[in-house]
Short mmCIF file of C-alpha atoms in Angstrom, two decimals:
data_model
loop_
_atom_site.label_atom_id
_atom_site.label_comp_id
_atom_site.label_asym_id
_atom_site.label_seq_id
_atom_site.Cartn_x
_atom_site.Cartn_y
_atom_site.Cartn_z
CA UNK I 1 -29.41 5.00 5.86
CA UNK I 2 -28.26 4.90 9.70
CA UNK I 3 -25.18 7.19 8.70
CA UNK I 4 -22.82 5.08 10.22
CA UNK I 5 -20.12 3.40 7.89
CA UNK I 6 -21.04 -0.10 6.98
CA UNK I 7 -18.64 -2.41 6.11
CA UNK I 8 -18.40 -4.89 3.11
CA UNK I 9 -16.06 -8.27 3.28
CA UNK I 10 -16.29 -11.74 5.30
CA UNK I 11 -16.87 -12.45 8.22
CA UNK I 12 -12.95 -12.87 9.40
CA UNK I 13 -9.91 -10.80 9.78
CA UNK I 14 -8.17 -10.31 6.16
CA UNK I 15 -7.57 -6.44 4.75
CA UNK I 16 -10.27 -5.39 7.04
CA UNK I 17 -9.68 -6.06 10.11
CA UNK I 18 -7.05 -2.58 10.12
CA UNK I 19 -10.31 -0.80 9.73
CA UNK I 20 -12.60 -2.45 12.37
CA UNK I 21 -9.49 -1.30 14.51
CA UNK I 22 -9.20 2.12 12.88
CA UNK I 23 -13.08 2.85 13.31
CA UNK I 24 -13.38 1.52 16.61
CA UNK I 25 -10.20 3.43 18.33
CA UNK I 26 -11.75 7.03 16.72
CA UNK I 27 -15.08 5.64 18.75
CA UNK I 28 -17.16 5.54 15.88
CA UNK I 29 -19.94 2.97 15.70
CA UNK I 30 -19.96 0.72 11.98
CA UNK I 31 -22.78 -1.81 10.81
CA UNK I 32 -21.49 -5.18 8.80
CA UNK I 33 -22.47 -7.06 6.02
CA UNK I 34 -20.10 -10.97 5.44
CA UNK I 35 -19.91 -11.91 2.58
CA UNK I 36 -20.77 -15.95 2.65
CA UNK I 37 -21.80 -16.83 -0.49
CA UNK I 38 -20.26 -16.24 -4.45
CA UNK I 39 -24.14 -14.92 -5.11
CA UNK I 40 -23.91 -12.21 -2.85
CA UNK I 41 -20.28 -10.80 -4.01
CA UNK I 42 -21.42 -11.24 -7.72
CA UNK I 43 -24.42 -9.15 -7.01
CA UNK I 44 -22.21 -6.52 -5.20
CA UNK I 45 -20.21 -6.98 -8.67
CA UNK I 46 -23.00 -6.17 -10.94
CA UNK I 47 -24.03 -3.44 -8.85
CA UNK I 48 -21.18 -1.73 -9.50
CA UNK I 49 -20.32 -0.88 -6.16
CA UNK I 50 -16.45 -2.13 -6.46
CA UNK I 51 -14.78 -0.37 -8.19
CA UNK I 52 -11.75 -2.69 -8.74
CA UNK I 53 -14.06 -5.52 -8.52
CA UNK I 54 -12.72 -6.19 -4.87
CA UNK I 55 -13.33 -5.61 -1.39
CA UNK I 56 -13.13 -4.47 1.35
CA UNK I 57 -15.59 -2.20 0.39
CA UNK I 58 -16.75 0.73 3.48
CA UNK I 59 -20.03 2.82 2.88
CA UNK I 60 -19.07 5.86 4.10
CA UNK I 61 -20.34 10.10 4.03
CA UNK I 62 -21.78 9.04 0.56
CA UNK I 63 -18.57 7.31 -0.75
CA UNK I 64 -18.34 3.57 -1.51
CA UNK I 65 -14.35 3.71 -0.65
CA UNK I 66 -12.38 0.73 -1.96
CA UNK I 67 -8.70 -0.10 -1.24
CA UNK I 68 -7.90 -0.99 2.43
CA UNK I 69 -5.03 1.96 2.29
CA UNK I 70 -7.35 4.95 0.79
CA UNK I 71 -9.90 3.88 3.53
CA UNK I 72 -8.00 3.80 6.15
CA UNK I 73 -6.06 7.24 5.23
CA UNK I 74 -9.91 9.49 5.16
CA UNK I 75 -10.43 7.88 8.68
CA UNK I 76 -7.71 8.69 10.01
CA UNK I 77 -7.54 12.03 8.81
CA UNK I 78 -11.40 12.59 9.49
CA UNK I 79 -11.25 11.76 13.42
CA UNK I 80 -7.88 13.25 13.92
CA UNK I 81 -5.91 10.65 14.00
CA UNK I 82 -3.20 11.88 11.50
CA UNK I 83 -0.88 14.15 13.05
CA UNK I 84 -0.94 17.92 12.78
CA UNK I 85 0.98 18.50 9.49
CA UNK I 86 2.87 17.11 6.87
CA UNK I 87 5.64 16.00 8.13
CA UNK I 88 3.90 13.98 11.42
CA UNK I 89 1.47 12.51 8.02
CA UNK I 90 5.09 11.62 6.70
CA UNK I 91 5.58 9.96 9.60
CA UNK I 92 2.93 7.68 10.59
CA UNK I 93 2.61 6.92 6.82
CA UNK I 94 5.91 5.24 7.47
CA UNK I 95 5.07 3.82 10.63
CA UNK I 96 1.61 2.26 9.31
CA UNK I 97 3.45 1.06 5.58
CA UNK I 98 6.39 -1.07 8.26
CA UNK I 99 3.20 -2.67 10.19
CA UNK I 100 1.01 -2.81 6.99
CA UNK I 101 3.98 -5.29 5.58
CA UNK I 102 4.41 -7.29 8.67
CA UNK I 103 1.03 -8.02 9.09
CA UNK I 104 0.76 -8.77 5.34
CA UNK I 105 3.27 -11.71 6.36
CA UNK I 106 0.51 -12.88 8.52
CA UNK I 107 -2.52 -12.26 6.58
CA UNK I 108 -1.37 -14.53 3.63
CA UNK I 109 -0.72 -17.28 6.02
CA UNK I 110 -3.55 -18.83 6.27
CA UNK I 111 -3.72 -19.74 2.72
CA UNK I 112 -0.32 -21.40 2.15
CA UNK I 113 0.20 -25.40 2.02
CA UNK I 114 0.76 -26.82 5.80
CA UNK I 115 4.62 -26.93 4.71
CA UNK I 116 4.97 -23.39 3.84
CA UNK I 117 3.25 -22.69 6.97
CA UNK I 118 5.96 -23.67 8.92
CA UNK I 119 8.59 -21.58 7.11
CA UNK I 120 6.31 -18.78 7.17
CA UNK I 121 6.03 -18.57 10.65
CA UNK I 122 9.61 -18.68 10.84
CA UNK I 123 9.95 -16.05 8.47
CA UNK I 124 7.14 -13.54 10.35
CA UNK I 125 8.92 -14.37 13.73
CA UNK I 126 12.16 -13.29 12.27
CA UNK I 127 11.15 -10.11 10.10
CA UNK I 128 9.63 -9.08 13.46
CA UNK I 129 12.08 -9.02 15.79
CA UNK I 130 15.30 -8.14 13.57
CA UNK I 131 12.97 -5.47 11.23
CA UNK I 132 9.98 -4.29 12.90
CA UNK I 133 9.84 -4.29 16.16
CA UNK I 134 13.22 -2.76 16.46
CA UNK I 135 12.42 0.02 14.29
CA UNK I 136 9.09 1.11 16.60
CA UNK I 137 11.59 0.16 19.86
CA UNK I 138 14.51 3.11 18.39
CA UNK I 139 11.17 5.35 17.74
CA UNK I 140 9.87 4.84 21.20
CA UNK I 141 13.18 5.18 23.29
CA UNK I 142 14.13 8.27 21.34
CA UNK I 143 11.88 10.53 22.59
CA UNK I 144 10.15 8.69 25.54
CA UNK I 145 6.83 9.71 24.56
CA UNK I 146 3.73 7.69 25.10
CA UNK I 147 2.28 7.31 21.62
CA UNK I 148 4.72 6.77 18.11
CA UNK I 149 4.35 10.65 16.86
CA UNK I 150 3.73 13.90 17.78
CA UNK I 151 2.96 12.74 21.65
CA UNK I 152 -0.85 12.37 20.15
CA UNK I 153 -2.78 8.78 19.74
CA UNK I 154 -2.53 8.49 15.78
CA UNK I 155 -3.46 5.59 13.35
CA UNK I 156 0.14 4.18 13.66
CA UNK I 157 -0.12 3.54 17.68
CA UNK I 158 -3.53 1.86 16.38
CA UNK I 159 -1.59 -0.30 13.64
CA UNK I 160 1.49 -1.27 15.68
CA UNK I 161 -0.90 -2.85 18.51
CA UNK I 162 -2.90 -4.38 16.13
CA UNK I 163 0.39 -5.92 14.49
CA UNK I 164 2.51 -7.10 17.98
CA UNK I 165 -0.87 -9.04 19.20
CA UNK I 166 -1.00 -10.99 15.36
CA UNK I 167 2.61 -11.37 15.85
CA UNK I 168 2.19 -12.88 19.37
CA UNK I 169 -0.42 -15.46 18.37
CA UNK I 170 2.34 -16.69 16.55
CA UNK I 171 4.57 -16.51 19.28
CA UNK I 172 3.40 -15.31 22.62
CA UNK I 173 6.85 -14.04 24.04
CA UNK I 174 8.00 -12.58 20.98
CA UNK I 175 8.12 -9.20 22.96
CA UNK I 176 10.83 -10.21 25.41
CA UNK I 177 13.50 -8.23 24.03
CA UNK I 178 11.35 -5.13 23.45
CA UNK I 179 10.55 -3.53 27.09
CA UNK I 180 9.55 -0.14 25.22
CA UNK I 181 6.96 -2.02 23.47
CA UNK I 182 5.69 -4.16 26.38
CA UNK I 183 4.66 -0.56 28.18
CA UNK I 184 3.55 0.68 25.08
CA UNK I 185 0.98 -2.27 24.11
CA UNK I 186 -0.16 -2.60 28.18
CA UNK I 187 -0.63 1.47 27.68
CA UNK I 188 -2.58 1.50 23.95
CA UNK I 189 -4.41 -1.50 25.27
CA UNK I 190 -6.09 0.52 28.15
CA UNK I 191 -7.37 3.65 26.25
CA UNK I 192 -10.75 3.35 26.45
CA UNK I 193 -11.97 3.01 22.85
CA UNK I 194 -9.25 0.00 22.36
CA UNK I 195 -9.94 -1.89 26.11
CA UNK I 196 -13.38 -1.73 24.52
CA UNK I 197 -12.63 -3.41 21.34
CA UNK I 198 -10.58 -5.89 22.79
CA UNK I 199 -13.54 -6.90 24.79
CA UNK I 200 -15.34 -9.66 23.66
CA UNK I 201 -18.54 -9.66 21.91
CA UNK I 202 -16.80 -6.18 20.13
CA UNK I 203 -16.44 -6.47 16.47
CA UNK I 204 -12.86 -7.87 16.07
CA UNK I 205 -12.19 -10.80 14.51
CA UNK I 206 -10.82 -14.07 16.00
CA UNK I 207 -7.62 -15.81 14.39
CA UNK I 208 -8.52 -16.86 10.83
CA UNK I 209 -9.47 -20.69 10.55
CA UNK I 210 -10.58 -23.38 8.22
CA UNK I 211 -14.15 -21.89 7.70
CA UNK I 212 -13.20 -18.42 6.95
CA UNK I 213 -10.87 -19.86 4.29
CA UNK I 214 -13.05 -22.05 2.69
CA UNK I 215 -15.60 -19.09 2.51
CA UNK I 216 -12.64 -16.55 0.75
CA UNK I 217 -11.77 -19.27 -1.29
CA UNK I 218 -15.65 -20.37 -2.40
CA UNK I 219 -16.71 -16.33 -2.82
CA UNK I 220 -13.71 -15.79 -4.85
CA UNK I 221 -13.27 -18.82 -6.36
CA UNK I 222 -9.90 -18.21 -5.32
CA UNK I 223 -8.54 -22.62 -5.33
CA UNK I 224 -4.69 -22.42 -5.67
CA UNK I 225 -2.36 -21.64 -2.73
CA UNK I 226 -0.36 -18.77 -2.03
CA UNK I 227 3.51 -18.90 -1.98
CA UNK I 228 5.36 -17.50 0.32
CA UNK I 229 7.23 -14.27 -1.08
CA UNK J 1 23.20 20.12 1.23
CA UNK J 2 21.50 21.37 -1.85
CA UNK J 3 18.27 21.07 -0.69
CA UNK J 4 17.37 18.92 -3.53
CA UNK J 5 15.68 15.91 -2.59
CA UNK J 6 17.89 13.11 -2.87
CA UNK J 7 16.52 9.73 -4.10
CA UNK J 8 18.81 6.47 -3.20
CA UNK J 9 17.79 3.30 -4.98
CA UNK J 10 19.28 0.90 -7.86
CA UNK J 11 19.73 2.47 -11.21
CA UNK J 12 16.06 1.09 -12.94
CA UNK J 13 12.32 1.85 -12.49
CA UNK J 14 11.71 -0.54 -9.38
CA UNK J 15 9.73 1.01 -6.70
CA UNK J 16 11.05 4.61 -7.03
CA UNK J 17 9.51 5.25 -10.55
CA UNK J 18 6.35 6.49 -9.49
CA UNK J 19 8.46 8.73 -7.26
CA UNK J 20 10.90 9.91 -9.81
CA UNK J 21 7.77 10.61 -11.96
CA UNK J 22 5.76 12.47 -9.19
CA UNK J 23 8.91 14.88 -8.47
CA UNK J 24 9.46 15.61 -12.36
CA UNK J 25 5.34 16.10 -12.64
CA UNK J 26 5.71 18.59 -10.11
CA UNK J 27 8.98 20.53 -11.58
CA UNK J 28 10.87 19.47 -8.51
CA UNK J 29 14.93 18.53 -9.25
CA UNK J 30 16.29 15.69 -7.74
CA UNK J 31 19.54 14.14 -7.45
CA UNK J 32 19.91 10.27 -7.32
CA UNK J 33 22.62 7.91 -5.29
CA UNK J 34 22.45 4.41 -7.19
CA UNK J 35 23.12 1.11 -5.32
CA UNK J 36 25.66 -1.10 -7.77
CA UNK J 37 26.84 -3.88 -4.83
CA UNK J 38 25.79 -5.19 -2.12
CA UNK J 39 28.52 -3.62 -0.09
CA UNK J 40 26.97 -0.17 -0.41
CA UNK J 41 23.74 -1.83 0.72
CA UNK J 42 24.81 -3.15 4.09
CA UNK J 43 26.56 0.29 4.51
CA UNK J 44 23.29 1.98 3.92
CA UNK J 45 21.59 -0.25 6.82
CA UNK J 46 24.72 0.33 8.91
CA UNK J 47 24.86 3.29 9.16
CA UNK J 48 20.84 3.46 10.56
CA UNK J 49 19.72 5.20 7.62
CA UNK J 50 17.01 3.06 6.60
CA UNK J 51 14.21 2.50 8.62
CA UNK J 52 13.00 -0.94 8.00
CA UNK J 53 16.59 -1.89 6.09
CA UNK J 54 15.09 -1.07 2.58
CA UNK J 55 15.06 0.98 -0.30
CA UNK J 56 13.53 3.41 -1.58
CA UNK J 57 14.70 6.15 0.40
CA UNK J 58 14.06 9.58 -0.24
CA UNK J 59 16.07 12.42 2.20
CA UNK J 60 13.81 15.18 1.94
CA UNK J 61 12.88 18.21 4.29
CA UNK J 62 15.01 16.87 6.46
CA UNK J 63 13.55 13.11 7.05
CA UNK J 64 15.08 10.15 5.80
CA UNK J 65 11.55 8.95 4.39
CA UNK J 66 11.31 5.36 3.36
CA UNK J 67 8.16 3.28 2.55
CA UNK J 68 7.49 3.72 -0.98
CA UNK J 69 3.37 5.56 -0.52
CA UNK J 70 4.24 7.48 2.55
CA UNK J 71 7.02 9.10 0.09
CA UNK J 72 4.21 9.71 -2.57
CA UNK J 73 1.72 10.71 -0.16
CA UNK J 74 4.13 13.45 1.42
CA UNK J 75 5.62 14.75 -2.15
CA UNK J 76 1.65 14.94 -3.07
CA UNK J 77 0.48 16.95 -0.23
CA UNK J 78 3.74 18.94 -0.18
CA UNK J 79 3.21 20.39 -4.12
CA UNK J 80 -0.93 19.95 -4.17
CA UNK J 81 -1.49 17.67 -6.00
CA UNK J 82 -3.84 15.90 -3.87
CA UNK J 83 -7.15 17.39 -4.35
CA UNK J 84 -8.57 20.47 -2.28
CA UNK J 85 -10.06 18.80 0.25
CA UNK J 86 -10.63 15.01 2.45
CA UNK J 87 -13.24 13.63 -0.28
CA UNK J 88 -10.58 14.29 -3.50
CA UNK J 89 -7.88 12.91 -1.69
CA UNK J 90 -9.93 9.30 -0.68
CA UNK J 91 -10.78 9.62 -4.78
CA UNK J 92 -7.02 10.17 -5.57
CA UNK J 93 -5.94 7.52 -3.27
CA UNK J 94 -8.63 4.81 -4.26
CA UNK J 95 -7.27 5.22 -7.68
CA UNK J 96 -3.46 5.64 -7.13
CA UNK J 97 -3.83 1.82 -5.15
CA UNK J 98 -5.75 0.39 -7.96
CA UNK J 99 -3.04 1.57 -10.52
CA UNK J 100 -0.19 0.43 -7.92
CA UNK J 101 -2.10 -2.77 -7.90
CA UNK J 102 -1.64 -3.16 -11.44
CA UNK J 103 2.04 -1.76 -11.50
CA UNK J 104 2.46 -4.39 -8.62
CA UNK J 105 2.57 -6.80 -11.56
CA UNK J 106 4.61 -5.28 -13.78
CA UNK J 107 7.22 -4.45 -11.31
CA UNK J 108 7.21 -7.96 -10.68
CA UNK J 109 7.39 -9.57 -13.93
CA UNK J 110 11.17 -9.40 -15.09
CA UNK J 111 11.39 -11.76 -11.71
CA UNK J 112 9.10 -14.36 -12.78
CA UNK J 113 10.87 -17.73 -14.38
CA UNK J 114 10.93 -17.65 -18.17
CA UNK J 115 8.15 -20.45 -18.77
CA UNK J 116 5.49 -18.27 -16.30
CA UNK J 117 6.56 -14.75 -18.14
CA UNK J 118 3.69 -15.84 -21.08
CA UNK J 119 1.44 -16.41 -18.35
CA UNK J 120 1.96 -13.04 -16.14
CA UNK J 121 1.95 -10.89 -19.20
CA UNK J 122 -1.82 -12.37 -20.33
CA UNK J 123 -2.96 -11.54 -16.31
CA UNK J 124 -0.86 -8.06 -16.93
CA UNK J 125 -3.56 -7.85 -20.22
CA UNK J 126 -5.88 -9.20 -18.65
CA UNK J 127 -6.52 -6.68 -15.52
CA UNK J 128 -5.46 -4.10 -17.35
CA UNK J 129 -8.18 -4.18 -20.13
CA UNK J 130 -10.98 -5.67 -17.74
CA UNK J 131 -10.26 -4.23 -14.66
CA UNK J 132 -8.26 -0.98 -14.36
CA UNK J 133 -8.41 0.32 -17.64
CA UNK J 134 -12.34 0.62 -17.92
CA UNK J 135 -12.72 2.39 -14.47
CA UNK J 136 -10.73 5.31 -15.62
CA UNK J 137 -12.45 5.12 -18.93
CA UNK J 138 -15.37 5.45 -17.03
CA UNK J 139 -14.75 8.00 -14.41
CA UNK J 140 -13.59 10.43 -17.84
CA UNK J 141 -16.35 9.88 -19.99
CA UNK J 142 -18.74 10.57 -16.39
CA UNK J 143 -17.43 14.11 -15.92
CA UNK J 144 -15.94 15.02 -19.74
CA UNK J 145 -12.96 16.72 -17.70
CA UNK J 146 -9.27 16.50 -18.43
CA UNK J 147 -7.85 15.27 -15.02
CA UNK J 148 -9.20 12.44 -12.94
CA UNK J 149 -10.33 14.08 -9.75
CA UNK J 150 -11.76 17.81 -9.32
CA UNK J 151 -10.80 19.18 -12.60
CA UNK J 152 -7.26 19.83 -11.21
CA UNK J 153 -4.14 18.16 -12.53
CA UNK J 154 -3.07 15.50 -9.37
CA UNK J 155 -0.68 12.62 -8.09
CA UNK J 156 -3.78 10.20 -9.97
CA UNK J 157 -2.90 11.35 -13.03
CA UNK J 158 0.64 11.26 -13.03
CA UNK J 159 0.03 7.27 -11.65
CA UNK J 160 -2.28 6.49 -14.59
CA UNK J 161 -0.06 8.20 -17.22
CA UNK J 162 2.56 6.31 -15.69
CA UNK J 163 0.71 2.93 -15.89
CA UNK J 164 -0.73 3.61 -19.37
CA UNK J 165 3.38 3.79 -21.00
CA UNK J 166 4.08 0.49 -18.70
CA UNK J 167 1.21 -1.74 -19.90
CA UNK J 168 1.79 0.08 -23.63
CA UNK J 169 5.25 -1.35 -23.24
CA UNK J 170 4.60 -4.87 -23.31
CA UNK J 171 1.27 -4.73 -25.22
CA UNK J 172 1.38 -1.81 -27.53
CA UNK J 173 -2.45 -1.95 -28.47
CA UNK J 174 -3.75 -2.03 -25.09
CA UNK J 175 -5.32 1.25 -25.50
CA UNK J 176 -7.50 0.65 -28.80
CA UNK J 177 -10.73 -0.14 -26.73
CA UNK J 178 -10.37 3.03 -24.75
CA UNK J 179 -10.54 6.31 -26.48
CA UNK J 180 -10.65 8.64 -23.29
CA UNK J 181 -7.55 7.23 -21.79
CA UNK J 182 -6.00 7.52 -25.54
CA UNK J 183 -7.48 11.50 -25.44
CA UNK J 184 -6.36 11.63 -22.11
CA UNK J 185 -2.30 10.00 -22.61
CA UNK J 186 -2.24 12.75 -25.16
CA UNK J 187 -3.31 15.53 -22.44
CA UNK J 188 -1.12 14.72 -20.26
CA UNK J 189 1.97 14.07 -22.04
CA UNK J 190 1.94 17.58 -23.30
CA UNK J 191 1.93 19.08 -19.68
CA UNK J 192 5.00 21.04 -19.98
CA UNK J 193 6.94 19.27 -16.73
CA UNK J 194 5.25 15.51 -17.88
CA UNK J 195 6.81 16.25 -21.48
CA UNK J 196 10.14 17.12 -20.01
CA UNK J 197 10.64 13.66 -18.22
CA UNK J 198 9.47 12.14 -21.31
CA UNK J 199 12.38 13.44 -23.11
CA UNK J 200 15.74 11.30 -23.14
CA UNK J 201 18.21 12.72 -20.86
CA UNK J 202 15.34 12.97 -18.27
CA UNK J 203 15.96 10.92 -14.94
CA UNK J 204 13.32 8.54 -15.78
CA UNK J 205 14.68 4.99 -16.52
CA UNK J 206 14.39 2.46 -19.00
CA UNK J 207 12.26 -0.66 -19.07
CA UNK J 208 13.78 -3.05 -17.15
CA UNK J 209 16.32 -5.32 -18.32
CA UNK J 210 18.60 -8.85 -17.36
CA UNK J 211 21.36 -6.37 -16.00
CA UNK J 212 18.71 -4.95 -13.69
CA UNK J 213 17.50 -8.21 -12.99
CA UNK J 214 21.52 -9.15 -11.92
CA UNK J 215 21.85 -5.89 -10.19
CA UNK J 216 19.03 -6.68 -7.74
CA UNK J 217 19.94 -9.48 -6.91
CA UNK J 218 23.25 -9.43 -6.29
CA UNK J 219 22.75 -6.17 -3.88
CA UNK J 220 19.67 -7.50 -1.91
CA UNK J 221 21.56 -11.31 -1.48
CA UNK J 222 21.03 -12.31 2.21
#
């Protein structure tokens, strides 16, 4: 075993692509395995190494962690990326859980009917920039710090970049109105471990397309559409 | 201010249950502001006090906490009952998201049209008994102990319990395949704060019903 964290899922964004970001902003190396084919996810089945049955699934200090959120709350807290106490926890839990639901807008979208696409795009545009991005705006402005809590790098800073570039392949100038979170996605974009990831050949995933879900939908037999909430 | 925590939210389980049940598990009071109309609603947002314009919110310690896990994950660290150490709590929170998966459902079934209700109550039965249920079977039988994770009563517990009288609610046998998580609904009920909130008078609510259904939709309109 290498001892880095190795990463179960396909090869494409989905509910791990929050990790890839996660891992690589703490600097910490992780191998890959896509899942392409409904053989290799019913193997992984009868293995036993879901636990739910589902993935993402990270190998990690001995664990095989399941659930996107449980995952992504040990690293954080592992490479210090969780505040100092409680009550800065409190807070970029709440900070992450606004992102987490925006970009759960976007991560569904890919697997609606080409009509509900267009509403849902209208929808993510909209819950952005009268729900979200306001929100992390107020947060910024208030104290004039550099990073969302504690005036420390955390797993939120990490989620709200992550969510305002999805959000602007929907709509490149969705930012106009937001000048405190222009300078604060030019700023989390040049710390060295993110400028890095955003590099390419890194490990981040490009836009979902028709390949990636045709592959979700063959591995998990998953044929219907979603609707939109 | 009484320094109780004060929980603001429609009168019914919604998404402040779990929250309402992790406060009474862990002997805290609470007092409770419930939304009837709209009006108060758009007040609420008004007046800035909720972060991303919904509900739950929980003032506590001073923050005006919103976001339904963050809440659980701060009232679980706050009263430990999240494990000793970084290991227990990726256990407790890999099994509080399964069982919030499957509560997912649940909370969204009174919403479902009447001729898909059949339909979302056999997927209710069906991930229940083949998915959720026989992991915690599982992880009980493994160690023989009476709480999920490190032999220490925790926020997991209170979730399952939680799920366990949910499911049993709409499908009363759903527990006759699983004698730990029978052994273990026993356990747990008698835990002197647990057996409390399961008395009536207790602030935990009743199973949903149409007035509920009304109430949340008239105060979340757009």
């Amino acid at each position: 075993m290498s001892g880095k964290p190795k990463l179960y899922y396909f090869n494409g964004r989905g509910k791990m692509e929050s990790i890839r970001w996660l891992l690589a902003a703490a600097g910490v190396e992780f191998e890959e395995e896509f899942l392409e084919t409904r053989e290799q996810y019913e193997k992984l089945l009868q293995g036993g190494s879901l636990l739910f049955q589902q993935v993402p699934m990270v190998e990690i200090d001995g664990m095989r962690m399941v659930q996107t959120r449980a995952i992504l709350s040990y690293i954080a807290a592992k490479y210090n990326l969780y505040g100092k106490d409680l009550k800065e926890r409190a807070l970029i839990d709440m900070y992450v859980g606004g992102t987490d639901d925006l970009m759960g807008f976007i991560m569904m979208f890919p697997f609606f009917s080409a009509e509900d696409k267009e509403k849902q795009r209208a929808f993510i545009i909209q819950k952005a920039t009268s729900r979200y991005f306001p929100a992390y705006e107020k947060v910024l402005k208030d104290h004039g710090q550099d990073f969302l809590v504690g005036n420390s790098f955390s797993w939120a800073d990490v989620h709200l970049l992550e969510a305002i570039l999805m959000v602007e392949e929907k709509k490149s100038d969705v930012l106009s109105g937001f000048p405190q979170l222009q300078a604060f996605k030019a700023r989390i974009s040049s710390i060295p471990t993110i400028k890095k990831f955003l590099e390419p050949g890194s490990q981040r995933k490009p836009v979902p397309d028709d390949k990636y879900v045709e592959t979700v939908r063959r591995v998990l037999r998953m044929y219907y559409d979603l609707k939109p909430n | 201010m009484s320094g109780k925590p004060r929980l603001t939210y429609l009168n019914g389980r919604g998404r402040m249950e779990p929250i309402r049940w992790l406060l009474a598990a862990a002997g805290v009071e609470f007092e409770e502001v419930f939304l009837q109309t709209k009006e108060q609603y758009d007040k609420l947002i008004k007046d800035g006090l909720l972060l991303f314009q919904q509900v739950p919110l929980v003032e506590i310690d001073g923050m005006k906490m919103v976001q339904t896990r963050a809440i659980l994950s701060y009232i679980a660290g706050k009263y430990n009952l999240y494990g000793k150490d970084l290991k227990e709590r990726a256990l407790i929170d890999m099994y509080v998201e399964g069982i919030s998966d499957l509560m997912q459902m649940i909370l969204m079934f009174p919403f479902s049209p009447p001729e898909a209700k059949e339909k979302n109550l056999d997927s209710i039965k069906d991930r229940a008994t083949n998915r959720y249920f026989p992991v915690f079977e599982k992880v009980l039988k493994q160690h023989g102990q009476d709480f999920l994770v490190g032999n220490k009563f925790s926020w997991a517990d209170v979730q399952l319990i939680e799920a366990i009288l949910a499911v049993e609610e709409k499908i009363p046998a759903v527990l006759s395949g699983f004698p730990q998580l029978q052994a273990f609904k026993t356990k747990i009920s008698n835990i002197p704060t647990i057996k409390k909130f399961l008395q009536p008078g207790s602030p935990r609510k009743p199973p949903p019903d149409d007035h509920y259904v009304e109430t949340v939709l008239k105060v979340f309109k757009k």
